[in-house]
Coordinates of C-alpha atoms and ligand atoms in Angstrom, one line a residue:
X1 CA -46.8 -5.7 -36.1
X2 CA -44.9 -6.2 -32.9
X3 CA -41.3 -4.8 -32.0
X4 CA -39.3 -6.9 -30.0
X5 CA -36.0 -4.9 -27.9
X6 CA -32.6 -7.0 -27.2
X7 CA -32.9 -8.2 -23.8
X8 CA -30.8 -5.9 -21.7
X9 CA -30.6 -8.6 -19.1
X10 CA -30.0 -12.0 -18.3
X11 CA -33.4 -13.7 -17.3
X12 CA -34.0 -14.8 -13.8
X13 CA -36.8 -16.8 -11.6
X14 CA -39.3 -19.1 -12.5
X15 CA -41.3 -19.7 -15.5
X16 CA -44.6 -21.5 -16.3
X17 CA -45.1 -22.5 -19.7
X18 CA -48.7 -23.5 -21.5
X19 CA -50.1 -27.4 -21.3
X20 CA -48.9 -29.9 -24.3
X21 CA -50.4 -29.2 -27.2
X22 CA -49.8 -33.3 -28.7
X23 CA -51.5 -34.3 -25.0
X24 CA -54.3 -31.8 -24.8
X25 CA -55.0 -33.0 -28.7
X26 CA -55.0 -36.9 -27.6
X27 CA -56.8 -35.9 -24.0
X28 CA -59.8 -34.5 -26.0
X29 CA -60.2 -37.3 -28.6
X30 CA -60.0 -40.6 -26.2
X31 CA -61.8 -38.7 -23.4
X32 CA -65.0 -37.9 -26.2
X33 CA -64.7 -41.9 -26.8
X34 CA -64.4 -42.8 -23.5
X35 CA -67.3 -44.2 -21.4
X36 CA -67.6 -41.2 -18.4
X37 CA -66.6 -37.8 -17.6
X38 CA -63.2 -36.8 -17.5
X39 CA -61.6 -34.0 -16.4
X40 CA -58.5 -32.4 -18.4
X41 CA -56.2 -30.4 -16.4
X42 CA -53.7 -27.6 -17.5
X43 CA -55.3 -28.4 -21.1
X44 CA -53.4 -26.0 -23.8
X45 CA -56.1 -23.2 -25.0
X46 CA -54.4 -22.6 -27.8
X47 CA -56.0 -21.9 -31.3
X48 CA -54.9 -25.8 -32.5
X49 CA -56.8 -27.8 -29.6
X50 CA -59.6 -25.2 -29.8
X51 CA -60.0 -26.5 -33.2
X52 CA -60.1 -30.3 -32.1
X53 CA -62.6 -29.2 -29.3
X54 CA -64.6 -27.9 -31.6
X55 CA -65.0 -30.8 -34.7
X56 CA -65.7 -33.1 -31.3
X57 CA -68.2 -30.9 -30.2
X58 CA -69.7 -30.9 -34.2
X59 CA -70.1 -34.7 -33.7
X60 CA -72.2 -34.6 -30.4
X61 CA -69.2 -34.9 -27.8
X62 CA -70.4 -32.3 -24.5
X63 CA -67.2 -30.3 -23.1
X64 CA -67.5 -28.2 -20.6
X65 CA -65.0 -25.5 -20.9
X66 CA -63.6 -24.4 -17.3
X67 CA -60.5 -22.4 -19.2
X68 CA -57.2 -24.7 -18.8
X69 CA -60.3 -27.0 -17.0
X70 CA -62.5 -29.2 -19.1
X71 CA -64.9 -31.7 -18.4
X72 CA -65.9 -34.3 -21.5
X73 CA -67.8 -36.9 -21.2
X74 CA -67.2 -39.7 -23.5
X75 CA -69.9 -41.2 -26.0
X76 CA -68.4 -44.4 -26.4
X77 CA -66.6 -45.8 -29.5
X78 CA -69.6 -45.6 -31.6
X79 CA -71.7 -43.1 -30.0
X80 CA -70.0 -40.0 -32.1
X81 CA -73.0 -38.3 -34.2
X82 CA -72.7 -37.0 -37.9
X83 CA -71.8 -33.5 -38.0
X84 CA -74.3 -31.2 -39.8
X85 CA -72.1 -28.8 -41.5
X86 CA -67.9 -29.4 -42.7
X87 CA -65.4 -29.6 -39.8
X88 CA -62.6 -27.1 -39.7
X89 CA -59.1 -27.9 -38.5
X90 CA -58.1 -24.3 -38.8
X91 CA -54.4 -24.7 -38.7
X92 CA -53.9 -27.7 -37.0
X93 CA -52.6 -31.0 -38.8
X94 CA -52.8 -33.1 -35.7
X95 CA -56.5 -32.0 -35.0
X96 CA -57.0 -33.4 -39.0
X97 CA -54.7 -36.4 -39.4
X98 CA -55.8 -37.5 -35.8
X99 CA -59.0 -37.5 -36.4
X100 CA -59.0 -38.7 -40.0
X101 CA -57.7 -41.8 -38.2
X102 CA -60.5 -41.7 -36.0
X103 CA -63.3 -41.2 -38.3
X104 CA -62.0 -44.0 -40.5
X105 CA -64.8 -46.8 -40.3
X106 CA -67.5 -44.7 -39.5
X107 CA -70.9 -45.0 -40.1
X108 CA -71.4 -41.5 -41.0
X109 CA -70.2 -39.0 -44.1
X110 CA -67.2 -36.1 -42.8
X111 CA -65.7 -33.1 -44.6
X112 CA -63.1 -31.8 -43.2
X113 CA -61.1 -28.5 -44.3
X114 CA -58.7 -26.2 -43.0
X115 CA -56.9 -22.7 -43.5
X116 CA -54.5 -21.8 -46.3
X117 CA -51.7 -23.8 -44.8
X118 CA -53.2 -27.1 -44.0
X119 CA -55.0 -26.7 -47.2
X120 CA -51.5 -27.0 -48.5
X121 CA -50.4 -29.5 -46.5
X122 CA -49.8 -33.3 -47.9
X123 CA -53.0 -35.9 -46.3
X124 CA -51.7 -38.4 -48.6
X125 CA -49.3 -40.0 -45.8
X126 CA -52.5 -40.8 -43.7
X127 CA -55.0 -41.5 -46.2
X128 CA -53.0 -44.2 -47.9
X129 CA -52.4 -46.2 -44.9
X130 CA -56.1 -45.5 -43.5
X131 CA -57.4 -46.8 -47.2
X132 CA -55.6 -50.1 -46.8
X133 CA -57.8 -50.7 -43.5
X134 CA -60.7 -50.1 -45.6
X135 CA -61.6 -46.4 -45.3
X136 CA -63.0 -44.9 -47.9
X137 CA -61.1 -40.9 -48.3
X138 CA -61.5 -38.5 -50.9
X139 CA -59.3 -35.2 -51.6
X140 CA -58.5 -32.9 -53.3
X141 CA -55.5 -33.8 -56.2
X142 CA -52.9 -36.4 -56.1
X143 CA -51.5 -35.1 -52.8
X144 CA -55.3 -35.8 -51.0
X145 CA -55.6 -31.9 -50.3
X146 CA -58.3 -30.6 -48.3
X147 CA -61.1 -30.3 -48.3
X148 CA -61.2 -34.8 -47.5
X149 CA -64.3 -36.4 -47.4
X150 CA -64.9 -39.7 -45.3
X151 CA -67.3 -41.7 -46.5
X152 CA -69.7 -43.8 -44.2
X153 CA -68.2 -47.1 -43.6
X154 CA -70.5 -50.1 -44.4
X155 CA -67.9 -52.5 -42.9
X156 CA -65.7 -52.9 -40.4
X157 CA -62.0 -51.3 -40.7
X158 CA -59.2 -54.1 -41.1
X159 CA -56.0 -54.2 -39.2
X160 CA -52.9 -54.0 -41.2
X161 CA -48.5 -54.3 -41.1
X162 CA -47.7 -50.9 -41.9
X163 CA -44.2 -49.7 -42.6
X164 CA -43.7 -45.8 -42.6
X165 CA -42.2 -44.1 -45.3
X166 CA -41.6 -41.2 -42.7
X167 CA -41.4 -41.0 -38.9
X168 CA -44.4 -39.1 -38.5
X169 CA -46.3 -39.2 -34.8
X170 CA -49.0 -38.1 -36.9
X171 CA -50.0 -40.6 -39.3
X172 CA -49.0 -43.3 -36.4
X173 CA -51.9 -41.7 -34.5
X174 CA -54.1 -41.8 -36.8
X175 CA -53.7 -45.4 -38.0
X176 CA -53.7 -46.6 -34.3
X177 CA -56.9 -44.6 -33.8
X178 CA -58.9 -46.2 -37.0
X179 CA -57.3 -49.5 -35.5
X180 CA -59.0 -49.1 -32.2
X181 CA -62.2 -50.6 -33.9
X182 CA -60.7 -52.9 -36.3
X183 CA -61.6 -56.6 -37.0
X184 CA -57.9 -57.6 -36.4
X185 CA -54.9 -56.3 -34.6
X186 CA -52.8 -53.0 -36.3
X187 CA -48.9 -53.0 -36.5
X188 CA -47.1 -50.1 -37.4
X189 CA -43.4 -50.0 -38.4
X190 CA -41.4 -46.8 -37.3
X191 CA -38.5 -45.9 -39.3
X192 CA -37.3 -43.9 -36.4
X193 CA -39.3 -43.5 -32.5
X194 CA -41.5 -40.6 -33.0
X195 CA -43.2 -39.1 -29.6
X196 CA -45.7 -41.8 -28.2
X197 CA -48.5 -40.1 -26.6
X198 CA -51.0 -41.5 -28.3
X199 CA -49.8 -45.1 -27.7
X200 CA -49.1 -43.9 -23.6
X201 CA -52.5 -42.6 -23.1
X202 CA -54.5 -45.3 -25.3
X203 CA -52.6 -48.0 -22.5
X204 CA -54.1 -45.4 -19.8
X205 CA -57.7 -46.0 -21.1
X206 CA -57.5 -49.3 -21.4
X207 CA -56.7 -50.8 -24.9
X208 CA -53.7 -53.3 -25.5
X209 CA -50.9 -51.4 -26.8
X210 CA -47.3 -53.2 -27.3
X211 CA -44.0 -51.7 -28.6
X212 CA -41.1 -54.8 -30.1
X213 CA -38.1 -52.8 -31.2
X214 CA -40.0 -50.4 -34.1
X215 CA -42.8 -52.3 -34.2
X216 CA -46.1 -51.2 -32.2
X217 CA -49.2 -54.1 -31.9
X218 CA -52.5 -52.8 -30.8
X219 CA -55.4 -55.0 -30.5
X220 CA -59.0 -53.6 -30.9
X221 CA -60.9 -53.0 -28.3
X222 CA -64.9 -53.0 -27.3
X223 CA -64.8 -49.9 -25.5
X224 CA -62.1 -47.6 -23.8
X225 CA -62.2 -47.0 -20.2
X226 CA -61.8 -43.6 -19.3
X227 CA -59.5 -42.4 -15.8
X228 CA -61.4 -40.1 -14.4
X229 CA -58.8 -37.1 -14.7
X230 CA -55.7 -36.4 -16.9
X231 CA -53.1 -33.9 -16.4
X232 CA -51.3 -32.2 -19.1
X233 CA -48.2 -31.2 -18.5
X234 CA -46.3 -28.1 -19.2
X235 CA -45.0 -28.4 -23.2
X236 CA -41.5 -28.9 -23.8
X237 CA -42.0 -27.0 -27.1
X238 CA -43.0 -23.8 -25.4
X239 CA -40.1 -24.5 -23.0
X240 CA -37.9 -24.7 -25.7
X241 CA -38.0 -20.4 -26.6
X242 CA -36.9 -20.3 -22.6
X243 CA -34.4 -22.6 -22.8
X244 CA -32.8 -21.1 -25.6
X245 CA -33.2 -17.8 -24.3
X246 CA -31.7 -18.4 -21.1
X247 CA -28.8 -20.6 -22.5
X248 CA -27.6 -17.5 -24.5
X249 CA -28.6 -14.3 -22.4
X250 CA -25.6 -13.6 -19.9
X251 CA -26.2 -13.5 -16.1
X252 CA -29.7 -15.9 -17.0
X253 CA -30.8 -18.8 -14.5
X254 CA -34.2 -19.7 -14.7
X255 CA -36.4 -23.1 -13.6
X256 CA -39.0 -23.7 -16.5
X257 CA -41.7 -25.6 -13.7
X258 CA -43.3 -28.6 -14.6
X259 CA -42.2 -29.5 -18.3
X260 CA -43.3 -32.9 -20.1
X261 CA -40.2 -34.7 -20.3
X262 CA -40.8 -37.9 -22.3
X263 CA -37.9 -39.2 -24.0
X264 CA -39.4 -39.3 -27.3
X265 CA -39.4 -35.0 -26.9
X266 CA -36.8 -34.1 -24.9
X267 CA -34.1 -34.0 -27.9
X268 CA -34.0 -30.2 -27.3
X269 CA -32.2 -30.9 -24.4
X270 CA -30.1 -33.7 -25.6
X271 CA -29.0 -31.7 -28.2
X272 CA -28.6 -27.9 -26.5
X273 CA -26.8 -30.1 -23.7
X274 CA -24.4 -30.9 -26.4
X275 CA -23.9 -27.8 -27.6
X276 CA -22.1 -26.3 -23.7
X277 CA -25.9 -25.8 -22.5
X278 CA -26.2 -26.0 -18.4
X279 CA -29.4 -27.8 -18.1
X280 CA -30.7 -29.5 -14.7
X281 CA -33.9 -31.5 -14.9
X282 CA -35.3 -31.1 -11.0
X283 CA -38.3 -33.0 -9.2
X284 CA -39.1 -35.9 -12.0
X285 CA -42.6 -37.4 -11.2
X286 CA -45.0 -39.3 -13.5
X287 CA -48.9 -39.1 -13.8
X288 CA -51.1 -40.4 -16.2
X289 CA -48.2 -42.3 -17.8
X290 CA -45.8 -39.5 -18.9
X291 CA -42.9 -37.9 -16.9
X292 CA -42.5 -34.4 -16.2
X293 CA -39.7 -32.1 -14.5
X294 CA -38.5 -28.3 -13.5
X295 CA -36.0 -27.3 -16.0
X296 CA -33.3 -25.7 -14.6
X297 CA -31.4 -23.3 -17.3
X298 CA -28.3 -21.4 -16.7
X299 CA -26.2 -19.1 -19.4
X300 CA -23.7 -20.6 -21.0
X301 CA -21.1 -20.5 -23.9
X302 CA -22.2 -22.9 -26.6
X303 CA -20.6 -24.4 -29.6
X304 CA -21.4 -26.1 -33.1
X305 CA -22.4 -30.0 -33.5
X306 CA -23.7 -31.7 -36.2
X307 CA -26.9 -34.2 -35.7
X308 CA -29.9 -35.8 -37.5
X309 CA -31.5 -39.5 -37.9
X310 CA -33.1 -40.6 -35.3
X311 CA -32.6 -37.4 -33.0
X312 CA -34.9 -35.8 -36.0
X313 CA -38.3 -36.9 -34.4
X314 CA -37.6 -36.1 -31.1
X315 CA -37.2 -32.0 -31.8
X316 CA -39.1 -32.3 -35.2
X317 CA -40.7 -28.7 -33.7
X318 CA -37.4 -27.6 -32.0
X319 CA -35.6 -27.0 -35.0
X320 CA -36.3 -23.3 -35.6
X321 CA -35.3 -22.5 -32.1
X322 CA -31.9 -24.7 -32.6
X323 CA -30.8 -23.0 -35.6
X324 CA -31.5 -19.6 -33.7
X325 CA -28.6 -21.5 -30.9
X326 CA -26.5 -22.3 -33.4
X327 CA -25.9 -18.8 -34.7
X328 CA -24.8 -17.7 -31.4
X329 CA -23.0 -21.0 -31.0
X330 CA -18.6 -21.3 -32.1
X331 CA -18.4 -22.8 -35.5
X332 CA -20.8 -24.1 -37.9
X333 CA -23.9 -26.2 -37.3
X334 CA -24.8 -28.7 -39.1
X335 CA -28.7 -30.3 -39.2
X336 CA -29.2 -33.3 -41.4
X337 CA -32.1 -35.1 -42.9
X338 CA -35.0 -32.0 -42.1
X339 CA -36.8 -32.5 -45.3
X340 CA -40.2 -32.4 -43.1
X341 CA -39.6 -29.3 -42.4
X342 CA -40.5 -28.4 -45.8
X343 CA -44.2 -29.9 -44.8
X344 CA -44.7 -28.0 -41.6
X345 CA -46.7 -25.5 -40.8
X346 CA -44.9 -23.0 -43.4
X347 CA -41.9 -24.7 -45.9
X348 CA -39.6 -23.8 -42.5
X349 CA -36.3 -24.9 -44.3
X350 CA -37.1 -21.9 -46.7
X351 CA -38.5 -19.9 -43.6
X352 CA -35.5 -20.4 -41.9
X353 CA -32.8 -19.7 -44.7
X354 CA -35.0 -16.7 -45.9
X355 CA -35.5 -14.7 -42.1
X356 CA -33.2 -16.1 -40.1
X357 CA -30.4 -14.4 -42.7
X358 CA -32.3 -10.4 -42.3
X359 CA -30.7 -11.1 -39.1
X360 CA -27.3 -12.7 -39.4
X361 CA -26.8 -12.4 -43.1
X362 CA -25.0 -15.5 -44.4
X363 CA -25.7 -17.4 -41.1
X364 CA -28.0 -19.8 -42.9
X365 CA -28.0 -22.2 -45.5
X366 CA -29.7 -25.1 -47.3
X367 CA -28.2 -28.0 -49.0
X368 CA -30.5 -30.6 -49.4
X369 CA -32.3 -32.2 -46.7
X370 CA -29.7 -30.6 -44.1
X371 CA -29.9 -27.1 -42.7
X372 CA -26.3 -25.5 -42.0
X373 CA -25.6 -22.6 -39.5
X374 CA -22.6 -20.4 -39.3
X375 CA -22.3 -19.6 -35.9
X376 CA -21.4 -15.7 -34.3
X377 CA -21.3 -14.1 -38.1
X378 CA -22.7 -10.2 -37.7
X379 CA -26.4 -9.6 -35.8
X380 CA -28.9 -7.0 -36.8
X381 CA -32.4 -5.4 -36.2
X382 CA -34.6 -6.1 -39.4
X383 CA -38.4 -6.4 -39.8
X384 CA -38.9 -10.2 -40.7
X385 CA -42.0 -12.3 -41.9
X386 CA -43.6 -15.0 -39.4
X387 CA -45.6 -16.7 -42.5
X388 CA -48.6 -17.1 -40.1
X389 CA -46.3 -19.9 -38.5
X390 CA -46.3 -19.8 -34.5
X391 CA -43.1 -21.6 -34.2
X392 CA -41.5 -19.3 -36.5
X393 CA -42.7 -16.3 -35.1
X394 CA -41.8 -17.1 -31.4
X395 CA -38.2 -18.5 -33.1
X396 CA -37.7 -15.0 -35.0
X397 CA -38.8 -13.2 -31.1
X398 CA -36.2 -15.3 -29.3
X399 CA -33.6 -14.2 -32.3
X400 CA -34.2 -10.6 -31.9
X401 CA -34.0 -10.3 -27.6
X402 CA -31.1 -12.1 -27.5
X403 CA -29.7 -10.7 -30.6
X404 CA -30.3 -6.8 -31.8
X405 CA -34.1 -6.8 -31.8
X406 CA -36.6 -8.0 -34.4
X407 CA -39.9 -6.4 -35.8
X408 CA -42.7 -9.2 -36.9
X409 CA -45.5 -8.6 -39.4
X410 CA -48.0 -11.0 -38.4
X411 CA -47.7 -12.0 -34.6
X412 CA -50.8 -13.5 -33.7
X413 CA -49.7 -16.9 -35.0
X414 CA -47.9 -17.4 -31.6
X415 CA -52.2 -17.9 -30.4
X416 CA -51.9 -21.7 -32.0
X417 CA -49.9 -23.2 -29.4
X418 CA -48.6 -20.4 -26.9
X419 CA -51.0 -17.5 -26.6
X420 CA -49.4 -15.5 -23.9
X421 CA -45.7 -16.0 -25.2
X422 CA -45.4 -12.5 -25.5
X423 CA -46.4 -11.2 -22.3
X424 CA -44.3 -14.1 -21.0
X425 CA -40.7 -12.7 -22.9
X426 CA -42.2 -8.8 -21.9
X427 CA -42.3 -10.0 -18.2
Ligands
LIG501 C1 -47.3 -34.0 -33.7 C2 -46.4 -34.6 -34.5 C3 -45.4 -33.9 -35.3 C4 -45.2 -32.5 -34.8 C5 -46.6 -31.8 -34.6 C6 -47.3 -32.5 -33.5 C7 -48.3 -34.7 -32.9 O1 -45.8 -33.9 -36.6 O2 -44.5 -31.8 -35.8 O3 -46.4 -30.4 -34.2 O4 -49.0 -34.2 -32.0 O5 -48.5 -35.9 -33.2 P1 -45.5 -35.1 -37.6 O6 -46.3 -36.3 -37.2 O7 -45.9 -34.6 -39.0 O8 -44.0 -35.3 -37.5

């Protein structure tokens, strides 16, 4: 259980926040593919990339772990070994679609499973597209549960057109990775830009990547030619609690140092920005293909918008921490078209609805795919679930310090993709 005080002050100085959990995922997989050694700077130790260390490690890949250092050197496109027992994903869905992707075509049989949540998670959405190239994916039930068996490939994976049901940088991921050895070239069709690491750092080792309007074309490749470093910057999605926090918490102004601020994220900003928020992006510089800033946040009196389409993707993971703006914001809130957040980590349209309102009772409500939020109604302490869901439990913490306090069940969550968040708020 942890017990979190209203913040008696407003917050002030500088903050540091974790490595980019979507880069330190990518950073592992193309560097284990790669043809040298790389070395992986400010890479996120968080449970989820721990769990994509590990499944590369299962399948031969040698990482040496320096902390937030790591050095990997690559086995090549086809040098990845069969793994001797199942692979766990733990909690991670980008560890598992990723690398369903990038086991697709394979020469060698992989199990994969996961814990109670990814278990419950849909695999469908990547296992259809990755059948059309060929792979050959069993799951569990007609949503392709885990535990998912790849089968060894006999042939080579085809490219495909793919148009996405759903903006998903997940399932794009994986498709672009199983296309990385195809016979022909892969398209994908986005129904909205979802965040474009994958495609940024496969242009960094090498392949042909091209984007036309919604359309990205990547041509297979022989081999992928590894930099010899990659820096991972600080994660916009761990900045986001701070941003928040600082946005509502009077007397606060705080610089969040060297944040990842590709467009395809930085929605959190777009959108607090348009909610009264005071934010400065300082010192913009580029490396390894993705731009990053200090984030300069300042206390400020914020008011209701309403937003969703194509803003969706680009704070897919911000929207807990939004809706906790939006009930200190004037007026009502209104977030459309959020139906993935029914697929997330926890269902965290219900999660929201259900814990959010212990603290601001009627603040929250669901009406179909849009999430609603009645801004200033009454605040109060309450003991609230996390779910075993990181982004809710750091969402329900932010809540209770700028509001009248919060207890939390099961904290430990917050180790998936920020595992010092609470010394961080304590400090
Ligand atoms: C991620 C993509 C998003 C996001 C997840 C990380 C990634 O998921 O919610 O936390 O690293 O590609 P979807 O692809 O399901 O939208």
């Amino acid at each position: 259980m942890k017990k979190i005080l209203p913040l008696t002050h407003g917050l002030r100085g500088t903050i540091e926040v974790p490595g980019d959990k979507s880069i330190s995922h990518r950073a592992v997989m193309l560097s284990s593919l790669g043809d040298s050694t790389v070395e992986i700077k400010n890479f996120l130790r968080g449970a989820d990339c721990l769990s994509t260390i590990g499944c590369m490690r299962a399948m031969g890949v040698d990482v040496v772990d320096g902390g937030d250092r790591l050095l990997i050197t690559g086995r090549g496109l086809d040098g990845l070994t069969e793994p001797t027992n199942v692979l766990d994903a733990g909690n991670s869905g980008t560890t598992l679609r990723l690398l369903l992707g990038l086991l697709s075509g394979q020469k060698f049989l992989t199990t994969f499973t996961g814990d109670d949540s990814l278990r419950r998670r849909p695999m469908g959405r990547v296992i259809e597209p990755l059948s059309k190239m060929g792979a050959k994916i069993v799951g569990r039930n007609s949503n392709k549960n885990l535990p998912i068996t790849i089968l060894p490939s006999t042939e080579k994976l085809c490219g495909i057109e793919y148009e996405m049901p759903v903006a998903s940088a997940q399932v794009k991921s994986a498709i672009l990775l199983a296309g990385l050895r195809a016979e022909s070239p892969t398209t994908i069709i986005e129904p909205h830009p979802s965040r474009d690491h994958t495609e940024r750092m496969l242009s960094a080792f090498g392949a042909h990547i091209e984007r036309n309007g919604r359309a990205i074309t990547l041509e297979s490749i022989e081999k992928l030619s590894a930099p010899p470093s990659i820096e991972v910057p600080g994660d916009i999605s761990s900045a986001a609690y701070w941003i928040v926090l600082a946005s509502l918490v009077e007397g606060s102004d705080v610089v969040i140092k060297n944040v990842g601020v590709n467009e395809t994220r930085t929605g959190i900003i777009d959108v607090m920005r348009s909610m009264g928020a005071a934010i400065e992006l300082r010192n913009q510089r580029s490396s390894g293909g993705e731009l990053s800033a200090d984030i300069r946040v300042m206390s400020s009196e914020l008011h209701g918008i309403e937003f969703g389409g194509e803003m969706i993707p680009r704070l897919i993971d911000e929207i807990p921490i939004i809706a906790v703006a939006a009930a200190f914001a004037e007026g009502d809130t209104i977030i459309n078209d959020v139906g993935e957040l029914r697929v997330k980590e926890s269902d965290r349209l219900a999660a929201i609805v259900e814990e959010f309102n212990r603290l601001a009772a009627g603040a929250f409500e669901a009406a179909g795919d849009s999430l609603i939020v009645h801004g200033r109604r009454k605040f109060r302490a309450e003991r609230c679930r996390t779910r075993d869901d990181h982004r809710m439990a750091m969402s329900l913490s932010i809540f209770g310090a700028a509001a009248e306090g919060v207890e939390l069940d099961r904290p430990s969550c917050v180790e998936i993709s920020y595992p010092n968040f609470f010394e961080v708020l304590k400090a």
